[in-house]
Amino acid sequence: MIDWLLFPLKIRFSRDKQFYKLSKDIFGVYPNNIELYKLALIHKSASIVFDNRTINNERLEFLGDAVIETIVSDMLFIEFPDEDEGFLTQLRAKIVSRASLNQLARRLGIDEYLISQNNYHQNTKKNIYGDALEALMGALYLDQGYDTANRQFINHIIHRHVDLENLLEMETDFKSRLIEWCQQHHRQVVFENVPNTDPSATEQQFSSVVLIDDHPQGYGIGDSKKEAEQRSAKNALEKMKLLNKLQTRRR
């Protein structure tokens, strides 16, 4: 009882009070093991080498990715009892996509706390803030268990910061839409993927060119082949002035 009463005072004078505040603001709970949350905010570009070990947030990111996907799957299964697997899979993909989590993390203020080299902070195309959000979820899961992680992520993040209605209307699978259109109009579509050879790139990226009847129509770059293809398909739809028409038709 005494420890519980003294806890706010302990936090107020702790050198880690900013991390306690971040966890309280984002998840609505104070950490038990604050070191997990501090670790979650160390990007690999600012890794610490200790006792021949490289310390950064990558392992927590790996764990948090799985935790978030499980929580969102649980929520959608309950929220949409009459929808099929395809609907649930697509909506989950929109919520947990790299771009969505990155935007969400910035909205939550995680970008102000992340420790990384300056060039990573300045490159807004990177999803380092979304990765940090995943790492923080991994920390919350290890610190307080799945039930707390589930409840706090849904109540304090999904319900407050994610517009499910807007996501339901938002198109993200541009590749499928382009392939469907080409099939309907008897056009041949091919995606060609090659590694991005940009010497200034700090991590491997991929580029994709979409050919329609052997003519280049779209180009995209991403951290994976899948992401590059989606961006090249979107670029092709925009150039062909088909994107708005297809989205309107699906609503």
Short mmCIF file of C-alpha atoms in Angstrom, two decimals:
data_model
loop_
_atom_site.label_atom_id
_atom_site.label_comp_id
_atom_site.label_asym_id
_atom_site.label_seq_id
_atom_site.Cartn_x
_atom_site.Cartn_y
_atom_site.Cartn_z
CA MET A 1 0.00 0.00 0.00
CA ILE A 2 2.82 2.39 0.91
CA ASP A 3 4.64 1.67 -2.37
CA TRP A 4 1.44 2.39 -4.32
CA LEU A 5 0.94 5.71 -2.52
CA LEU A 6 4.56 6.75 -3.07
CA PHE A 7 4.64 5.69 -6.73
CA PRO A 8 3.54 9.09 -8.19
CA LEU A 9 6.22 10.79 -6.10
CA LYS A 10 8.80 8.28 -7.28
CA ILE A 11 7.90 8.98 -10.91
CA ARG A 12 7.99 12.74 -10.45
CA PHE A 13 11.61 12.69 -9.32
CA SER A 14 12.77 9.81 -11.50
CA ARG A 15 15.33 10.49 -14.21
CA ASP A 16 13.07 8.38 -16.45
CA LYS A 17 9.92 10.43 -15.81
CA GLN A 18 9.58 11.26 -19.53
CA PHE A 19 9.31 7.56 -20.36
CA TYR A 20 6.73 7.00 -17.63
CA LYS A 21 4.76 9.93 -19.03
CA LEU A 22 4.98 8.58 -22.60
CA SER A 23 3.63 5.19 -21.55
CA LYS A 24 0.84 6.79 -19.52
CA ASP A 25 -0.11 9.11 -22.38
CA ILE A 26 -0.10 6.38 -25.04
CA PHE A 27 -1.34 3.30 -23.20
CA GLY A 28 -2.98 4.73 -20.09
CA VAL A 29 -0.77 2.74 -17.71
CA TYR A 30 2.53 3.27 -15.90
CA PRO A 31 5.31 0.74 -16.60
CA ASN A 32 6.50 -1.79 -14.08
CA ASN A 33 9.79 -2.38 -15.89
CA ILE A 34 10.73 0.97 -17.38
CA GLU A 35 13.88 -0.43 -19.01
CA LEU A 36 11.76 -2.32 -21.56
CA TYR A 37 10.14 0.90 -22.75
CA LYS A 38 13.47 2.71 -22.94
CA LEU A 39 14.87 -0.15 -25.02
CA ALA A 40 11.86 0.06 -27.34
CA LEU A 41 12.89 3.59 -28.28
CA ILE A 42 16.46 2.77 -29.37
CA HIS A 43 16.55 2.45 -33.16
CA LYS A 44 19.19 0.15 -34.63
CA SER A 45 21.00 3.16 -36.11
CA ALA A 46 21.79 4.18 -32.51
CA SER A 47 22.51 0.67 -31.22
CA ILE A 48 24.45 0.23 -28.01
CA VAL A 49 27.17 -2.43 -27.84
CA PHE A 50 27.41 -3.98 -24.39
CA ASP A 51 29.19 -7.18 -23.42
CA ASN A 52 29.57 -8.14 -27.12
CA ARG A 53 25.83 -7.71 -27.65
CA THR A 54 24.14 -5.16 -29.90
CA ILE A 55 21.24 -3.57 -28.06
CA ASN A 56 18.35 -1.93 -29.93
CA ASN A 57 14.58 -2.25 -30.35
CA GLU A 58 14.52 -4.82 -33.18
CA ARG A 59 13.61 -7.84 -31.03
CA LEU A 60 10.84 -5.92 -29.28
CA GLU A 61 9.63 -4.70 -32.67
CA PHE A 62 9.42 -8.31 -33.86
CA LEU A 63 7.36 -9.26 -30.81
CA GLY A 64 5.15 -6.16 -30.90
CA ASP A 65 4.32 -6.71 -34.56
CA ALA A 66 2.81 -10.10 -33.70
CA VAL A 67 1.03 -8.68 -30.62
CA ILE A 68 -0.61 -5.87 -32.58
CA GLU A 69 -1.71 -8.19 -35.37
CA THR A 70 -3.26 -10.59 -32.82
CA ILE A 71 -5.05 -7.79 -30.96
CA VAL A 72 -6.45 -6.29 -34.16
CA SER A 73 -7.53 -9.74 -35.36
CA ASP A 74 -9.36 -10.35 -32.06
CA MET A 75 -11.07 -6.96 -32.25
CA LEU A 76 -12.21 -7.28 -35.87
CA PHE A 77 -13.48 -10.82 -35.30
CA ILE A 78 -15.76 -9.48 -32.56
CA GLU A 79 -16.68 -6.15 -34.21
CA PHE A 80 -17.67 -7.66 -37.57
CA PRO A 81 -19.36 -11.03 -36.84
CA ASP A 82 -21.04 -11.26 -40.26
CA GLU A 83 -18.00 -10.51 -42.45
CA ASP A 84 -15.91 -13.14 -44.19
CA GLU A 85 -12.18 -13.82 -43.94
CA GLY A 86 -11.32 -11.68 -46.96
CA PHE A 87 -12.97 -8.58 -45.49
CA LEU A 88 -11.31 -9.08 -42.09
CA THR A 89 -7.90 -9.67 -43.67
CA GLN A 90 -8.08 -6.53 -45.80
CA LEU A 91 -9.24 -4.30 -42.94
CA ARG A 92 -6.57 -5.68 -40.63
CA ALA A 93 -3.93 -5.03 -43.29
CA LYS A 94 -5.03 -1.38 -43.49
CA ILE A 95 -4.76 -0.93 -39.72
CA VAL A 96 -1.38 -2.63 -39.25
CA SER A 97 0.31 -1.50 -42.47
CA ARG A 98 3.72 0.11 -42.13
CA ALA A 99 2.41 3.46 -43.37
CA SER A 100 -0.59 3.43 -41.01
CA LEU A 101 1.46 2.56 -37.94
CA ASN A 102 4.05 5.18 -38.84
CA GLN A 103 1.40 7.91 -39.08
CA LEU A 104 -0.18 6.69 -35.86
CA ALA A 105 3.14 6.75 -34.03
CA ARG A 106 3.79 10.34 -35.08
CA ARG A 107 0.30 11.32 -33.95
CA LEU A 108 1.07 9.77 -30.55
CA GLY A 109 4.30 11.76 -30.27
CA ILE A 110 6.67 8.80 -30.40
CA ASP A 111 8.88 10.62 -32.90
CA GLU A 112 9.85 13.04 -30.11
CA TYR A 113 11.27 10.23 -27.98
CA LEU A 114 12.89 7.90 -30.50
CA ILE A 115 16.68 7.66 -30.28
CA SER A 116 18.29 7.34 -33.72
CA GLN A 117 20.88 8.91 -35.95
CA ASN A 118 19.84 12.25 -37.40
CA ASN A 119 19.62 11.03 -40.99
CA TYR A 120 16.95 8.51 -39.99
CA HIS A 121 14.84 11.17 -38.29
CA GLN A 122 15.14 13.41 -41.32
CA ASN A 123 14.06 10.68 -43.76
CA THR A 124 10.29 10.76 -43.35
CA LYS A 125 9.85 7.93 -45.87
CA LYS A 126 11.21 5.50 -43.31
CA ASN A 127 8.76 3.74 -41.01
CA ILE A 128 10.98 4.00 -37.95
CA TYR A 129 8.27 5.54 -35.78
CA GLY A 130 5.82 2.77 -36.59
CA ASP A 131 8.55 0.26 -35.79
CA ALA A 132 9.02 1.99 -32.43
CA LEU A 133 5.28 1.75 -31.74
CA GLU A 134 5.48 -1.99 -32.38
CA ALA A 135 8.48 -2.21 -30.05
CA LEU A 136 6.57 -0.33 -27.33
CA MET A 137 3.71 -2.80 -27.72
CA GLY A 138 6.22 -5.61 -27.31
CA ALA A 139 7.44 -3.92 -24.14
CA LEU A 140 3.89 -3.50 -22.82
CA TYR A 141 3.12 -7.16 -23.53
CA LEU A 142 6.24 -8.38 -21.67
CA ASP A 143 5.70 -5.91 -18.84
CA GLN A 144 1.98 -6.35 -18.16
CA GLY A 145 0.70 -9.30 -20.17
CA TYR A 146 -1.56 -9.83 -23.16
CA ASP A 147 -4.85 -8.88 -21.49
CA THR A 148 -3.57 -5.44 -20.51
CA ALA A 149 -1.88 -4.93 -23.89
CA ASN A 150 -5.11 -5.90 -25.66
CA ARG A 151 -7.35 -3.68 -23.55
CA GLN A 152 -5.10 -0.61 -23.60
CA PHE A 153 -4.26 -0.80 -27.31
CA ILE A 154 -7.93 -0.98 -28.27
CA ASN A 155 -9.21 1.61 -25.78
CA HIS A 156 -6.37 4.13 -25.90
CA ILE A 157 -5.15 3.81 -29.48
CA ILE A 158 -7.70 2.19 -31.80
CA HIS A 159 -10.80 3.87 -30.38
CA ARG A 160 -9.12 7.28 -30.02
CA HIS A 161 -6.93 7.49 -33.09
CA VAL A 162 -8.13 5.06 -35.79
CA ASP A 163 -11.14 5.89 -37.96
CA LEU A 164 -12.49 2.47 -38.95
CA GLU A 165 -15.20 3.98 -41.15
CA ASN A 166 -12.62 5.88 -43.16
CA LEU A 167 -10.45 2.78 -43.46
CA LEU A 168 -13.40 0.80 -44.77
CA GLU A 169 -13.69 3.25 -47.65
CA MET A 170 -9.97 3.62 -48.28
CA GLU A 171 -8.47 1.59 -51.12
CA THR A 172 -5.00 0.14 -50.52
CA ASP A 173 -4.80 -2.92 -52.77
CA PHE A 174 -3.93 -1.04 -55.94
CA LYS A 175 -2.25 -4.04 -57.55
CA SER A 176 -5.43 -6.13 -57.44
CA ARG A 177 -7.50 -3.25 -58.80
CA LEU A 178 -5.10 -2.76 -61.71
CA ILE A 179 -5.01 -6.48 -62.52
CA GLU A 180 -8.84 -6.65 -62.43
CA TRP A 181 -9.10 -3.69 -64.80
CA CYS A 182 -6.59 -5.19 -67.22
CA GLN A 183 -8.40 -8.52 -67.23
CA GLN A 184 -11.73 -6.83 -67.93
CA HIS A 185 -10.22 -4.88 -70.84
CA HIS A 186 -8.08 -7.74 -72.19
CA ARG A 187 -4.81 -5.98 -71.45
CA GLN A 188 -1.59 -7.72 -70.41
CA VAL A 189 -0.05 -6.51 -67.15
CA VAL A 190 3.42 -7.43 -65.86
CA PHE A 191 5.31 -6.24 -62.76
CA GLU A 192 9.08 -6.15 -63.06
CA ASN A 193 11.05 -5.93 -59.82
CA VAL A 194 14.70 -5.00 -59.36
CA PRO A 195 16.73 -4.00 -56.28
CA ASN A 196 17.10 -0.27 -55.84
CA THR A 197 20.74 0.60 -56.55
CA ASP A 198 20.60 4.11 -55.06
CA PRO A 199 24.04 4.49 -53.39
CA SER A 200 22.63 6.90 -50.80
CA ALA A 201 20.11 4.31 -49.51
CA THR A 202 21.03 3.10 -46.01
CA GLU A 203 18.87 -0.03 -46.29
CA GLN A 204 17.93 -2.30 -49.16
CA GLN A 205 14.95 -1.05 -51.14
CA PHE A 206 13.17 -2.38 -54.21
CA SER A 207 11.84 -0.68 -57.30
CA SER A 208 8.95 -1.90 -59.42
CA VAL A 209 7.86 -1.04 -62.93
CA VAL A 210 4.41 -2.06 -64.16
CA LEU A 211 4.08 -2.77 -67.87
CA ILE A 212 0.70 -2.76 -69.60
CA ASP A 213 0.87 -4.31 -73.09
CA ASP A 214 4.67 -3.96 -72.83
CA HIS A 215 4.48 -0.19 -72.17
CA PRO A 216 5.74 1.20 -68.81
CA GLN A 217 2.83 2.81 -67.00
CA GLY A 218 3.86 3.07 -63.36
CA TYR A 219 6.88 3.15 -61.08
CA GLY A 220 7.29 2.66 -57.34
CA ILE A 221 9.92 2.19 -54.62
CA GLY A 222 9.44 0.33 -51.34
CA ASP A 223 11.20 -1.50 -48.54
CA SER A 224 9.83 -4.77 -49.95
CA LYS A 225 8.84 -6.08 -53.37
CA LYS A 226 5.19 -6.08 -52.30
CA GLU A 227 5.28 -2.44 -51.24
CA ALA A 228 7.09 -1.40 -54.43
CA GLU A 229 4.51 -3.18 -56.59
CA GLN A 230 1.61 -1.54 -54.76
CA ARG A 231 3.14 1.89 -55.31
CA SER A 232 3.86 1.24 -58.98
CA ALA A 233 0.26 0.02 -59.46
CA LYS A 234 -1.09 3.14 -57.75
CA ASN A 235 1.15 5.30 -59.92
CA ALA A 236 -0.16 3.55 -63.05
CA LEU A 237 -3.80 3.98 -62.00
CA GLU A 238 -3.22 7.66 -61.30
CA LYS A 239 -1.48 8.23 -64.65
CA MET A 240 -4.28 6.41 -66.46
CA LYS A 241 -6.83 8.47 -64.47
CA LEU A 242 -8.53 5.29 -63.28
CA LEU A 243 -7.99 5.49 -59.52
CA ASN A 244 -10.94 7.74 -58.60
CA LYS A 245 -13.27 5.87 -60.95
CA LEU A 246 -12.41 2.47 -59.47
CA GLN A 247 -12.69 3.71 -55.88
CA THR A 248 -16.05 5.37 -56.54
CA ARG A 249 -17.40 2.22 -58.20
CA ARG A 250 -16.47 0.07 -55.16
CA ARG A 251 -18.32 2.27 -52.61
#
